[in-house]
PDB file of C-alpha atoms and ligand atoms in Angstrom:
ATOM      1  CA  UNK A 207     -14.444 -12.748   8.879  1.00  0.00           C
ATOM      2  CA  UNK A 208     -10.814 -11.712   9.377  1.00  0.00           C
ATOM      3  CA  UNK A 209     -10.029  -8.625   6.836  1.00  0.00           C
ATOM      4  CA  UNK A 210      -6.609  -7.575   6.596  1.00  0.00           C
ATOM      5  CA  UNK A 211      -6.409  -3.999   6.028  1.00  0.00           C
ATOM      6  CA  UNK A 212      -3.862  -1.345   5.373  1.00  0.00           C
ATOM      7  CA  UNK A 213      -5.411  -0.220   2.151  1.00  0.00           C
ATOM      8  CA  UNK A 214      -8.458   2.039   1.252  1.00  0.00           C
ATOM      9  CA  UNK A 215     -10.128  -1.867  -0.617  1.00  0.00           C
ATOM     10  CA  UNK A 216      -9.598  -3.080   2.652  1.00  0.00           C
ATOM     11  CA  UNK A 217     -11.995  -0.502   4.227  1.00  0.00           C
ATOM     12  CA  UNK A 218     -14.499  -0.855   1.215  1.00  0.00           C
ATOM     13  CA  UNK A 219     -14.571  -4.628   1.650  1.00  0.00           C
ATOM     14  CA  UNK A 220     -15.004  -5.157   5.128  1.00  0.00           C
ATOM     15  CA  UNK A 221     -17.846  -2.293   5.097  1.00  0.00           C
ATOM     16  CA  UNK A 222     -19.679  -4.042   2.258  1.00  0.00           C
ATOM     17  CA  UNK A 223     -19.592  -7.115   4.155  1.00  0.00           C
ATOM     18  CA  UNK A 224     -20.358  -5.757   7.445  1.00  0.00           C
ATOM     19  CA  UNK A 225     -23.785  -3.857   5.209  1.00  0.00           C
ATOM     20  CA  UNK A 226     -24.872  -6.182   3.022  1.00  0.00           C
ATOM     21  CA  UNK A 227     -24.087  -9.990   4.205  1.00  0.00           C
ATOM     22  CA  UNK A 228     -25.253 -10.449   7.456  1.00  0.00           C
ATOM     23  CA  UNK A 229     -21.611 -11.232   8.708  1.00  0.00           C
ATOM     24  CA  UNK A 230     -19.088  -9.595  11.637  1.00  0.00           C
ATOM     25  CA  UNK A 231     -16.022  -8.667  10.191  1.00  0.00           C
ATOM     26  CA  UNK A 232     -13.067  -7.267  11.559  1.00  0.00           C
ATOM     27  CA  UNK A 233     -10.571  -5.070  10.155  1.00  0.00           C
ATOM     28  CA  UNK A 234      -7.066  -5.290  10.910  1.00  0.00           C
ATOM     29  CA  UNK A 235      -4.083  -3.310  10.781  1.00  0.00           C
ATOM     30  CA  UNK A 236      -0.251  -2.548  11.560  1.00  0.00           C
ATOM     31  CA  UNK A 237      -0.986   0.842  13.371  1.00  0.00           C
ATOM     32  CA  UNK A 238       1.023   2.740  10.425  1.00  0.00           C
ATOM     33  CA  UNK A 239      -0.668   5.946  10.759  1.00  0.00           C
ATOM     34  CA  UNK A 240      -2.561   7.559  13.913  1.00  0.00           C
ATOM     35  CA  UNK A 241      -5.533   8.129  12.600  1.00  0.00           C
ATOM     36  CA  UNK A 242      -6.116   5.410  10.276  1.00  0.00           C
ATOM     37  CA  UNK A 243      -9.743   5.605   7.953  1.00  0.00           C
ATOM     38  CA  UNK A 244     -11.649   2.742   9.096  1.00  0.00           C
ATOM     39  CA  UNK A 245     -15.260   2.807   7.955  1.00  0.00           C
ATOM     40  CA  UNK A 246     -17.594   1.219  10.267  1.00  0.00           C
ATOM     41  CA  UNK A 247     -17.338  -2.027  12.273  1.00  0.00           C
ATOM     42  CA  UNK A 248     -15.060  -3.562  14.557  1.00  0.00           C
ATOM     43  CA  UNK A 249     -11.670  -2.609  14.010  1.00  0.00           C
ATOM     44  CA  UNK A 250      -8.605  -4.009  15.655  1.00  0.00           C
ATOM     45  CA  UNK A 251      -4.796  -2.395  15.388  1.00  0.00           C
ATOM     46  CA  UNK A 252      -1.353  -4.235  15.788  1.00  0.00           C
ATOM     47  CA  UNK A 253       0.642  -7.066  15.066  1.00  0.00           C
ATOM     48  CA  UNK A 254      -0.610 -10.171  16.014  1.00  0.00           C
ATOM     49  CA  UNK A 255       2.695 -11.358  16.925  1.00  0.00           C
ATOM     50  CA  UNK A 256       3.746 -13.126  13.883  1.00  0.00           C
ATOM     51  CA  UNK A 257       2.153 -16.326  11.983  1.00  0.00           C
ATOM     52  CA  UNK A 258       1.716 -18.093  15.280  1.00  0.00           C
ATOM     53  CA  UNK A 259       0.257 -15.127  17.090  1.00  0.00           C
ATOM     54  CA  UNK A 260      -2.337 -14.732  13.869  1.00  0.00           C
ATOM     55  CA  UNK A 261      -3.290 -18.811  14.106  1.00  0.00           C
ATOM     56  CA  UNK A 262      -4.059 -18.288  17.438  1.00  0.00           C
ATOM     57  CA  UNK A 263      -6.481 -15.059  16.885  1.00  0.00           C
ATOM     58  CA  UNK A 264      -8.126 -17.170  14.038  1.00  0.00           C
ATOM     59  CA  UNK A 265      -9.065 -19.699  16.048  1.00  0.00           C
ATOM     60  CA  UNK A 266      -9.757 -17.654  19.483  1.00  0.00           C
ATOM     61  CA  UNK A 267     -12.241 -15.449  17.411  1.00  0.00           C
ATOM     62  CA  UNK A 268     -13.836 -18.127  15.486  1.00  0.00           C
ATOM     63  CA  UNK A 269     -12.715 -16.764  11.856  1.00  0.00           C
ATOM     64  CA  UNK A 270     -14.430 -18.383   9.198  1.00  0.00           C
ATOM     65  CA  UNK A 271     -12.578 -17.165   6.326  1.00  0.00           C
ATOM     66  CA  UNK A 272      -9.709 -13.872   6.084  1.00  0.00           C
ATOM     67  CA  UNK A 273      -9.301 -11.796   3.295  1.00  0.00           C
ATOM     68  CA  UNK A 274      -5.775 -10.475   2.857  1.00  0.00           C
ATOM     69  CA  UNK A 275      -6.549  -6.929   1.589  1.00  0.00           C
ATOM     70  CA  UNK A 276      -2.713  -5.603   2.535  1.00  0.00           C
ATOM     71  CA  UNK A 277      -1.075  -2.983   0.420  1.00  0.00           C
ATOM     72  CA  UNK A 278       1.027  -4.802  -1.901  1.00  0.00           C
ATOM     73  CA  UNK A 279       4.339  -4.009  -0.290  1.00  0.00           C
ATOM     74  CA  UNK A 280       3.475  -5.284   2.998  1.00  0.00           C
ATOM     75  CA  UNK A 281       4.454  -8.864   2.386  1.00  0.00           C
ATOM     76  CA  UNK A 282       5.703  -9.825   5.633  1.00  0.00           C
ATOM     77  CA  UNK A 283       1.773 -10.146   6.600  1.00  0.00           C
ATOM     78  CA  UNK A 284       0.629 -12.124   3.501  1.00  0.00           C
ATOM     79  CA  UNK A 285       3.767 -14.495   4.052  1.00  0.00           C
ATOM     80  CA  UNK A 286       1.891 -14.756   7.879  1.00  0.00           C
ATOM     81  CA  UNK A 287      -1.265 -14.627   6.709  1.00  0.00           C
ATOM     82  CA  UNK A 288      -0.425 -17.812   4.640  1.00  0.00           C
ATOM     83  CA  UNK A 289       0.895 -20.019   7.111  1.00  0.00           C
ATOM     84  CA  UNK A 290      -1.547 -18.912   9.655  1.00  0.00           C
ATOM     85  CA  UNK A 291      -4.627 -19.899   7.624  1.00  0.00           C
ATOM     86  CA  UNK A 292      -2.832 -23.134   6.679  1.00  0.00           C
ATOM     87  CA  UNK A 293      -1.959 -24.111  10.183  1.00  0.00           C
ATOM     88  CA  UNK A 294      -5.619 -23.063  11.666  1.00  0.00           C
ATOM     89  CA  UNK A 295      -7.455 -24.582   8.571  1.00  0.00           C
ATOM     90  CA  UNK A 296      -9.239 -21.133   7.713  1.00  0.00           C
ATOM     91  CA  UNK A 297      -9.647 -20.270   4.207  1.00  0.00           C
ATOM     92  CA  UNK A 298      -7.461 -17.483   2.883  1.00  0.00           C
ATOM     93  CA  UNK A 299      -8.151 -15.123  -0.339  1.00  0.00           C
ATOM     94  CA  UNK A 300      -5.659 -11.949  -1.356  1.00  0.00           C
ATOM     95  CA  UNK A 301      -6.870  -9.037  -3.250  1.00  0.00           C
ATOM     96  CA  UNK A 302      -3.825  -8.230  -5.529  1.00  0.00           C
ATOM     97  CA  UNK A 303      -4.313  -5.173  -7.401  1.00  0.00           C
ATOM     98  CA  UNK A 304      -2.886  -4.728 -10.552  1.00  0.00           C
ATOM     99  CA  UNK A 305       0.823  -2.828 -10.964  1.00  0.00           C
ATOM    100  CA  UNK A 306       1.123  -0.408 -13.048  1.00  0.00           C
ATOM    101  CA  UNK A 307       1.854  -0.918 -16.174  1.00  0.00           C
ATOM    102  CA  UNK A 308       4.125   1.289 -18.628  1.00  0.00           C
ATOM    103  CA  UNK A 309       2.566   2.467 -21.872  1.00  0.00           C
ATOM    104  CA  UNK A 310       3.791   5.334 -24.675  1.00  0.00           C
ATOM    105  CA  UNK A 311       5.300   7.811 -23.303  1.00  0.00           C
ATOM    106  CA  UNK A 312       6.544   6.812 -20.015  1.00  0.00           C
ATOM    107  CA  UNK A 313       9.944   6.839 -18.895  1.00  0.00           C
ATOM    108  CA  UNK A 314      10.173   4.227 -16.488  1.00  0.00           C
ATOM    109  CA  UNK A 315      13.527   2.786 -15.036  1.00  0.00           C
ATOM    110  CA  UNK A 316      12.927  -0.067 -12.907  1.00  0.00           C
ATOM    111  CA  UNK A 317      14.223  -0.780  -9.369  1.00  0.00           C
ATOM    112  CA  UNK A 318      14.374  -3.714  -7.633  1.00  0.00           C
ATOM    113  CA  UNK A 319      13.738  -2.430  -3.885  1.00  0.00           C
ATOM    114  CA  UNK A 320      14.054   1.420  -2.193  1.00  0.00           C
ATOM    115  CA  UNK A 321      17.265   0.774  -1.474  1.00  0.00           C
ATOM    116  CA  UNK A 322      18.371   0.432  -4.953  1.00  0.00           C
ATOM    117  CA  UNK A 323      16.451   3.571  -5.845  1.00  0.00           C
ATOM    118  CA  UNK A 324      18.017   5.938  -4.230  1.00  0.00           C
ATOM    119  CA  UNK A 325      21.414   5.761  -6.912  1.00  0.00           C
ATOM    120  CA  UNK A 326      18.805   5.843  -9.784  1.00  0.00           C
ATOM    121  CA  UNK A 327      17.113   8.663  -8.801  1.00  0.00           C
ATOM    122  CA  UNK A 328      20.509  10.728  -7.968  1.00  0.00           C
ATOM    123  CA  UNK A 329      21.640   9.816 -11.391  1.00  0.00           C
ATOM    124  CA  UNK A 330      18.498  10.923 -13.181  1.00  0.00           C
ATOM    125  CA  UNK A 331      17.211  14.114 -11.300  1.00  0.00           C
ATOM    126  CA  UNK A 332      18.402  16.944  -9.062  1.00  0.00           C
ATOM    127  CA  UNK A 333      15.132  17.735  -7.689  1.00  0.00           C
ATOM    128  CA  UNK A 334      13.114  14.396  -6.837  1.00  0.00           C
ATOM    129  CA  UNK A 335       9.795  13.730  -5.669  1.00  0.00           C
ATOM    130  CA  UNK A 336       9.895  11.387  -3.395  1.00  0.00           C
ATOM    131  CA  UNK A 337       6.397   8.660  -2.714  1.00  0.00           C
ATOM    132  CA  UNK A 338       8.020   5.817  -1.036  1.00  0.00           C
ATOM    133  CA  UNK A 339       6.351   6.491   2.227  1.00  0.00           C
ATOM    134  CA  UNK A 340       7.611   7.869   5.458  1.00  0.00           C
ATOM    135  CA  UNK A 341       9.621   4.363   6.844  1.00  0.00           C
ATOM    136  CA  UNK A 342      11.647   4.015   3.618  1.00  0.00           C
ATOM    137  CA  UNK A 343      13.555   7.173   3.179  1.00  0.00           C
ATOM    138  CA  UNK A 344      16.686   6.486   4.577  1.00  0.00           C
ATOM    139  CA  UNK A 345      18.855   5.971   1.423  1.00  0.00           C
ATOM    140  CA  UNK A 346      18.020   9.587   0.254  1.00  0.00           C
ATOM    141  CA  UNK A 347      19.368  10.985   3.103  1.00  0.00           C
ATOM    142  CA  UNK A 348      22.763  10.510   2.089  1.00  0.00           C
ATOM    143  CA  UNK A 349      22.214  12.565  -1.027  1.00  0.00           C
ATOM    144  CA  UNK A 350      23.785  16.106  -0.049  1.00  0.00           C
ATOM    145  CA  UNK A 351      23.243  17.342  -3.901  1.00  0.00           C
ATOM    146  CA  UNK A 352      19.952  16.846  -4.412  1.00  0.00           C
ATOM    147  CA  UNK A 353      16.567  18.545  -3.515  1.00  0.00           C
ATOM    148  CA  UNK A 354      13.296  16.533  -2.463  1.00  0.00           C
ATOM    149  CA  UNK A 355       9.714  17.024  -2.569  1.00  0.00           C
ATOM    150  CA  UNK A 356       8.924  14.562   0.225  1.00  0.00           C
ATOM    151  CA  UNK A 357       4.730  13.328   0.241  1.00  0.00           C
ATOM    152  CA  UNK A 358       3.909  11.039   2.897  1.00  0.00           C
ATOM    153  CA  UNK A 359       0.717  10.439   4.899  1.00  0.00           C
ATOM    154  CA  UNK A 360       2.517  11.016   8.282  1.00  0.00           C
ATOM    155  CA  UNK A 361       5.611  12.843   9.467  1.00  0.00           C
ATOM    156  CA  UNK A 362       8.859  11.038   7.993  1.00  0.00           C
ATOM    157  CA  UNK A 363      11.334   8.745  10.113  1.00  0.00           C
ATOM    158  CA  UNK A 364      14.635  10.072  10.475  1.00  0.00           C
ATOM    159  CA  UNK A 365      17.055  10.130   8.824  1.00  0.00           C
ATOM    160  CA  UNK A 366      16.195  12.633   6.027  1.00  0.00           C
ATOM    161  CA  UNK A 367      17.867  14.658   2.930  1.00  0.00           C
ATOM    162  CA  UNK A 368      19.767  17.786   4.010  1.00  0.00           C
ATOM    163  CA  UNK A 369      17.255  19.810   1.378  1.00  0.00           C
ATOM    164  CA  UNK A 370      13.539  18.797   1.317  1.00  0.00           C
ATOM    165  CA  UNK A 371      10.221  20.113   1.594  1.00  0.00           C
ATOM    166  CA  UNK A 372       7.553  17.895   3.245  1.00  0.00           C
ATOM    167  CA  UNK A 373       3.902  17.410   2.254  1.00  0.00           C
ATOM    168  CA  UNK A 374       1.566  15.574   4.214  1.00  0.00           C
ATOM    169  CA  UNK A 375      -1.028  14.095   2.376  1.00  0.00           C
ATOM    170  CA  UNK A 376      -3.580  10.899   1.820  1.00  0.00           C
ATOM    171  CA  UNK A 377      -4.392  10.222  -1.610  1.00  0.00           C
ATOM    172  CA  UNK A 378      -6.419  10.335  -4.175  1.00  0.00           C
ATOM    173  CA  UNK A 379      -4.958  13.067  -5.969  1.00  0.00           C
ATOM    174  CA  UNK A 380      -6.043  14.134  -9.160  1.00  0.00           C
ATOM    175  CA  UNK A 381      -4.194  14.702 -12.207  1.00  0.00           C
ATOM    176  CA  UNK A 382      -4.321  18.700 -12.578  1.00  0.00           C
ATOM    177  CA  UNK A 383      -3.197  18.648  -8.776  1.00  0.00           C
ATOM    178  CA  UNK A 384      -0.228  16.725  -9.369  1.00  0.00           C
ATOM    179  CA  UNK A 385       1.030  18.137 -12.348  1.00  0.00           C
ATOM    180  CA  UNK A 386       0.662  21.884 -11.184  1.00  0.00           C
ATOM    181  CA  UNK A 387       2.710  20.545  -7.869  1.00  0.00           C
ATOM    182  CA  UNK A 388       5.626  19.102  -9.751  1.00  0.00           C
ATOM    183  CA  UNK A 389       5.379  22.334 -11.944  1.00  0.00           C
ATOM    184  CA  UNK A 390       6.104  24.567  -9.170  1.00  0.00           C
ATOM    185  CA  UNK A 391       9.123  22.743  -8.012  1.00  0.00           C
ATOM    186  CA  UNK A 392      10.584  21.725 -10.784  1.00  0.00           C
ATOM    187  CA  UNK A 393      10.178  18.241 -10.425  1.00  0.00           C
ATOM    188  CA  UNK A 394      13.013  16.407 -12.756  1.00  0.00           C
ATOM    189  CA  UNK A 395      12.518  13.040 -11.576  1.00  0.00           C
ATOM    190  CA  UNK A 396       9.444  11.145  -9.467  1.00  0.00           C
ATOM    191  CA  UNK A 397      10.235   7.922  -7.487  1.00  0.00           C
ATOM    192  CA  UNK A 398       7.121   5.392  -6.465  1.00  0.00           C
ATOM    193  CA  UNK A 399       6.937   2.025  -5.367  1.00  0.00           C
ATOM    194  CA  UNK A 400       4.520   0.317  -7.689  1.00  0.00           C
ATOM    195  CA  UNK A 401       1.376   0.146  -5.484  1.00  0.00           C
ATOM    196  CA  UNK A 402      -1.346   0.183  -8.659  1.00  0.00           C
ATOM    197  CA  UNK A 403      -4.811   1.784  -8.178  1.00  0.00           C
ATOM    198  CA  UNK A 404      -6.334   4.900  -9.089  1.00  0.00           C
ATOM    199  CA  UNK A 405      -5.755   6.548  -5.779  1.00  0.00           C
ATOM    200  CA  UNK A 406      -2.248   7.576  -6.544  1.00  0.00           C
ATOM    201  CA  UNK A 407      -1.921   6.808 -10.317  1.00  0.00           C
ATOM    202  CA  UNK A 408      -1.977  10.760 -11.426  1.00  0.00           C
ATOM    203  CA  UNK A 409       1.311  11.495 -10.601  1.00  0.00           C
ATOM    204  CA  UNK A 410       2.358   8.743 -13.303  1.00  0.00           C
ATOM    205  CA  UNK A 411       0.188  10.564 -15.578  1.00  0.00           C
ATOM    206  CA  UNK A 412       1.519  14.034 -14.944  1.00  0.00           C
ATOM    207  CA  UNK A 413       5.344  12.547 -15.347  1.00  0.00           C
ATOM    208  CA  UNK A 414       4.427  11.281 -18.722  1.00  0.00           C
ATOM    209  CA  UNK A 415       2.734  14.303 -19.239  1.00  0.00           C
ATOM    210  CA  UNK A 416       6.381  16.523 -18.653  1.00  0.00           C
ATOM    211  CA  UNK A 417       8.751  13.663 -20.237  1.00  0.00           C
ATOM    212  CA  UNK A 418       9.759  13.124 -16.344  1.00  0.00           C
ATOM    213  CA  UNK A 419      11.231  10.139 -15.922  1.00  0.00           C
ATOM    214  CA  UNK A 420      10.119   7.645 -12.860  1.00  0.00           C
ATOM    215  CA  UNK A 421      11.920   5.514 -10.857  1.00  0.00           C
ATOM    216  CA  UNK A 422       9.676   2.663 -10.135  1.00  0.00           C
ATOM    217  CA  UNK A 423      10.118   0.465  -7.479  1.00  0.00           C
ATOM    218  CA  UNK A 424       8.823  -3.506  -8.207  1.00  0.00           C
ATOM    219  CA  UNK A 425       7.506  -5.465  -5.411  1.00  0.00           C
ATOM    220  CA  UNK A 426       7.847  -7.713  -3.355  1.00  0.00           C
ATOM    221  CA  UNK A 427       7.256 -11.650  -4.005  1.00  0.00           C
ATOM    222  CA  UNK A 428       3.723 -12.360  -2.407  1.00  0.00           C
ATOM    223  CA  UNK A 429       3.092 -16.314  -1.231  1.00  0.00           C
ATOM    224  CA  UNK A 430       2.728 -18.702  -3.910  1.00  0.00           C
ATOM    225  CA  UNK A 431      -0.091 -20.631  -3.044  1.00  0.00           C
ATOM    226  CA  UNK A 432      -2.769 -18.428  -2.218  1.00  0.00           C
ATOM    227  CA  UNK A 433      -5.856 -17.699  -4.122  1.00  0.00           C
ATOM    228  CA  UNK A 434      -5.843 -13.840  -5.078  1.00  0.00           C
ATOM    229  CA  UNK A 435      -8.998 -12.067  -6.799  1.00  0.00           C
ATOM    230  CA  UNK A 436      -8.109  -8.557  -8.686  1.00  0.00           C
ATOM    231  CA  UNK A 437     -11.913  -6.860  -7.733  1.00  0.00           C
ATOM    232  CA  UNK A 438     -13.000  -5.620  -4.460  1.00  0.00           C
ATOM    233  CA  UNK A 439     -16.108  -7.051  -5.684  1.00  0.00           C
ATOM    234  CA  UNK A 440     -14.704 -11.052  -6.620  1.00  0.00           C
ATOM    235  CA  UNK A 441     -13.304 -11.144  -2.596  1.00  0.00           C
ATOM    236  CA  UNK A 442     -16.721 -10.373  -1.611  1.00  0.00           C
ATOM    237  CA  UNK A 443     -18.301 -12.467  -3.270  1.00  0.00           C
ATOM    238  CA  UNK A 444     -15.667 -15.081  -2.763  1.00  0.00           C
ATOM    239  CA  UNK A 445     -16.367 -14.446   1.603  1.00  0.00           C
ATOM    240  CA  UNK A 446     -20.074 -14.966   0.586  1.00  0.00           C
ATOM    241  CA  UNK A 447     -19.522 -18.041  -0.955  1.00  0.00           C
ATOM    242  CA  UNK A 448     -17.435 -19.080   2.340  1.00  0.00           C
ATOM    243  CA  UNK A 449     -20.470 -18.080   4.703  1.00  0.00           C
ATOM    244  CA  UNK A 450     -23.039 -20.051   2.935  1.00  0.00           C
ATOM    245  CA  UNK A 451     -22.133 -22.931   3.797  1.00  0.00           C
ATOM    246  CA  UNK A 452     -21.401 -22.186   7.555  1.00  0.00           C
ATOM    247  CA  UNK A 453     -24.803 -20.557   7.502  1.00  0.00           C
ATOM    248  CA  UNK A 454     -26.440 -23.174   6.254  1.00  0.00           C
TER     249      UNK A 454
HETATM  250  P1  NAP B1673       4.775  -5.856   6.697  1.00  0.00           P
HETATM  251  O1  NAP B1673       6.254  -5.763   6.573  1.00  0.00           O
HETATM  252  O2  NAP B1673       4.049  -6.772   5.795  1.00  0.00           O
HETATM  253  O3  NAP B1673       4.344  -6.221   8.181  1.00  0.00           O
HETATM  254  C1  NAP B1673       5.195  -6.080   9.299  1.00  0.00           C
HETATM  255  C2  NAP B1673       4.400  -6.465  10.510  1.00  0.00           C
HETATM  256  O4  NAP B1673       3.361  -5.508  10.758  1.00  0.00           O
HETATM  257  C3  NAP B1673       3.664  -7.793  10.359  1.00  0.00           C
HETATM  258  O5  NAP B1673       4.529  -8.882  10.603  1.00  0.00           O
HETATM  259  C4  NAP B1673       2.558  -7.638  11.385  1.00  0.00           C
HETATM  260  O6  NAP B1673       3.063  -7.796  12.701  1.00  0.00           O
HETATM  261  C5  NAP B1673       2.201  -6.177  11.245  1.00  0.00           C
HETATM  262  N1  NAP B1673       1.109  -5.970  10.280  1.00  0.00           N
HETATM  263  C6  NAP B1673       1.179  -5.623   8.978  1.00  0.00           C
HETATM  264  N2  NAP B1673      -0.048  -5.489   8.452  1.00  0.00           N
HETATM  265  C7  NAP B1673      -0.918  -5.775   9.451  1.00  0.00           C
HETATM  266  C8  NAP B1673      -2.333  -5.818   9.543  1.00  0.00           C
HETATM  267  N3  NAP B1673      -3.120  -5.524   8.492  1.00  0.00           N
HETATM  268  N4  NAP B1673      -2.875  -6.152  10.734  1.00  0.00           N
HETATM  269  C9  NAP B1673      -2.102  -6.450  11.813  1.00  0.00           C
HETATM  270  N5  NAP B1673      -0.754  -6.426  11.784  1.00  0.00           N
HETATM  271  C10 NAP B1673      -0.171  -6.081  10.620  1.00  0.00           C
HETATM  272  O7  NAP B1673       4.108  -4.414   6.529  1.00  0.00           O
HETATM  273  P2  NAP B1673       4.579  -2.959   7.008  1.00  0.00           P
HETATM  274  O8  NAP B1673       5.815  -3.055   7.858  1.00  0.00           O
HETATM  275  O9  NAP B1673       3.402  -2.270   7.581  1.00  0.00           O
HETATM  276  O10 NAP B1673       4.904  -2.236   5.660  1.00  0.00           O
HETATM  277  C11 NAP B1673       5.746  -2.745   4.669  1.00  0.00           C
HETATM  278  C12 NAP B1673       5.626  -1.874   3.451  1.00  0.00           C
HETATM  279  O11 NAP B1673       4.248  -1.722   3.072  1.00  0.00           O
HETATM  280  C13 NAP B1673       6.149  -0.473   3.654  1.00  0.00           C
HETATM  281  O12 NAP B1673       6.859  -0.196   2.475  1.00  0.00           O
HETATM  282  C14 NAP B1673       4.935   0.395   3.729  1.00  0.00           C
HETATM  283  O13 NAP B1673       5.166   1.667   3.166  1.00  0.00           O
HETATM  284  C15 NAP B1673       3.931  -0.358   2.898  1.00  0.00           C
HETATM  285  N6  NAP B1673       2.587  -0.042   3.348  1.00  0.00           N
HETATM  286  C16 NAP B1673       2.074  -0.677   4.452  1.00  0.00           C
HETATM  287  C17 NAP B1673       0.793  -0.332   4.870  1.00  0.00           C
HETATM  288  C18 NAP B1673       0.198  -0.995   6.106  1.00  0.00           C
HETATM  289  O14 NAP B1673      -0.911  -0.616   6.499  1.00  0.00           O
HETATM  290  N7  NAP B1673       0.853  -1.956   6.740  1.00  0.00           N
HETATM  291  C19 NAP B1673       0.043   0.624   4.178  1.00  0.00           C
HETATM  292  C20 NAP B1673       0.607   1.228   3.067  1.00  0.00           C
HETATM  293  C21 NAP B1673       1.878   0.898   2.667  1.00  0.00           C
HETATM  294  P3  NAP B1673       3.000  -9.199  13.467  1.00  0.00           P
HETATM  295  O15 NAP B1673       4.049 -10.067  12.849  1.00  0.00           O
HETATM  296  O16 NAP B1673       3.258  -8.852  14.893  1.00  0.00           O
HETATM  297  O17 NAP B1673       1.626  -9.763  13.264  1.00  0.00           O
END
């Protein structure tokens, strides 16, 4: 089994099938952070060298079936995963968590991509917390008026606003934590690519909470013909279902 990680369901899944199923999996990722949670089990880290390069390790490591557990903006990898799986004949499930969804009391303003964030957010706030991630900063840095509250799980990429504070941090973070921190900087506006989950949901909560309004940044089309599962537990069943018969 081939799990394609980047996300804390990632971790979860390949550990539950690595405890209770009798099957080697391996989890895979990019190499975003330098000291990436990883559970137990064999773990590999890196590209694979695009679609090709991934066909190739499916079929070199005898993978029965891959699981395409990516966060939902990395869909450069699902695109490969897809036409890797259909050129090496491996089956191919994606866990898609669901977005968040808007309800009473939010003030949402949708975005289309980071870049086209950046003139939202300078147009609704003067002092913005920022939960893009470190790679995707870039078109704040150009905003000389403004002061950021910048969370990321590693040190930011250059370039970066003139005025920030930085907070390193993994989630999850809970509700009373994130409204006391946009509190005590006077948080007028939050921007956040619209990853779903629990893990970082609270700081949604906590805008609503202040009448703070949230720049929210959709994502990215994800391959069209791929089977996807919502559950951590329906992709490990659905890997279960793949191994009985190769068992057999
Ligand atoms: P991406 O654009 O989908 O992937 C770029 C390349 O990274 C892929 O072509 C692949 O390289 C390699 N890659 C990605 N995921 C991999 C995996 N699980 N195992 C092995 N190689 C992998 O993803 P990204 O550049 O990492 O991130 C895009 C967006 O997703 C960013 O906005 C980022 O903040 C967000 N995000 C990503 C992760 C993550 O772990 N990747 C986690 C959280 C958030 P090859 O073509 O060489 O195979």
């Amino acid at each position: 089994m081939l799990v394609l990680g980047g996300t804390r369901d990632a971790i979860t899944i390949a550990q539950r099938l690595n405890d209770g199923s009798n099957c080697d999996s391996i989890l895979s990722l990019a190499g975003r952070t330098s000291h990436p949670d990883t559970g137990i089990g064999e773990v590999r880290i890196g590209g694979f060298g695009g679609a090709a390069g991934l066909a190739r390790f499916l079929t070199e490591h005898g993978i029965v079936a891959v699981v395409d557990a990516t966060h939902p903006f990395a869909a450069r990898m699902s695109f490969h995963a897809a036409v890797a799986c259909a050129r090496a004949n491996v089956p191919l499930v994606a866990l898609v968590r669901e977005p968040w969804v808007a309800s009473a009391g939010d003030r949402w303003v949708p975005a289309s991509n980071v870049n086209a964030c950046a003139a939202l957010a300078a147009a609704l706030g003067r002092r913005i917390f920022l939960t893009v991630g470190r790679q995707e900063l870039e078109p704040f840095a150009a905003l000389d008026e403004h002061w950021f509250l910048i969370r990321s799980i590693e040190p930011p990429d250059p370039p970066l606003p003139r005025a920030y504070e930085l907070i390193l941090a993994r989630g999850p973070f809970a509700f009373s934590e994130e409204l006391a921190l946009m509190r005590a900087h006077a948080i007028d506006c939050v921007v956040t690519k619209n990853s779903g989950g629990a893990a970082t949901q609270a700081k949604l909560l906590a805008a609503r909470s202040l009448g703070i309004p949230v720049v929210m940044v959709a994502r990215p089309a994800r391959p069209a013909d791929v089977s996807s599962v919502q559950h951590i537990e329906a992709a490990v069943d659905w890997v279960r279902e793949r191994l009985a018969p190769v068992r057999a």
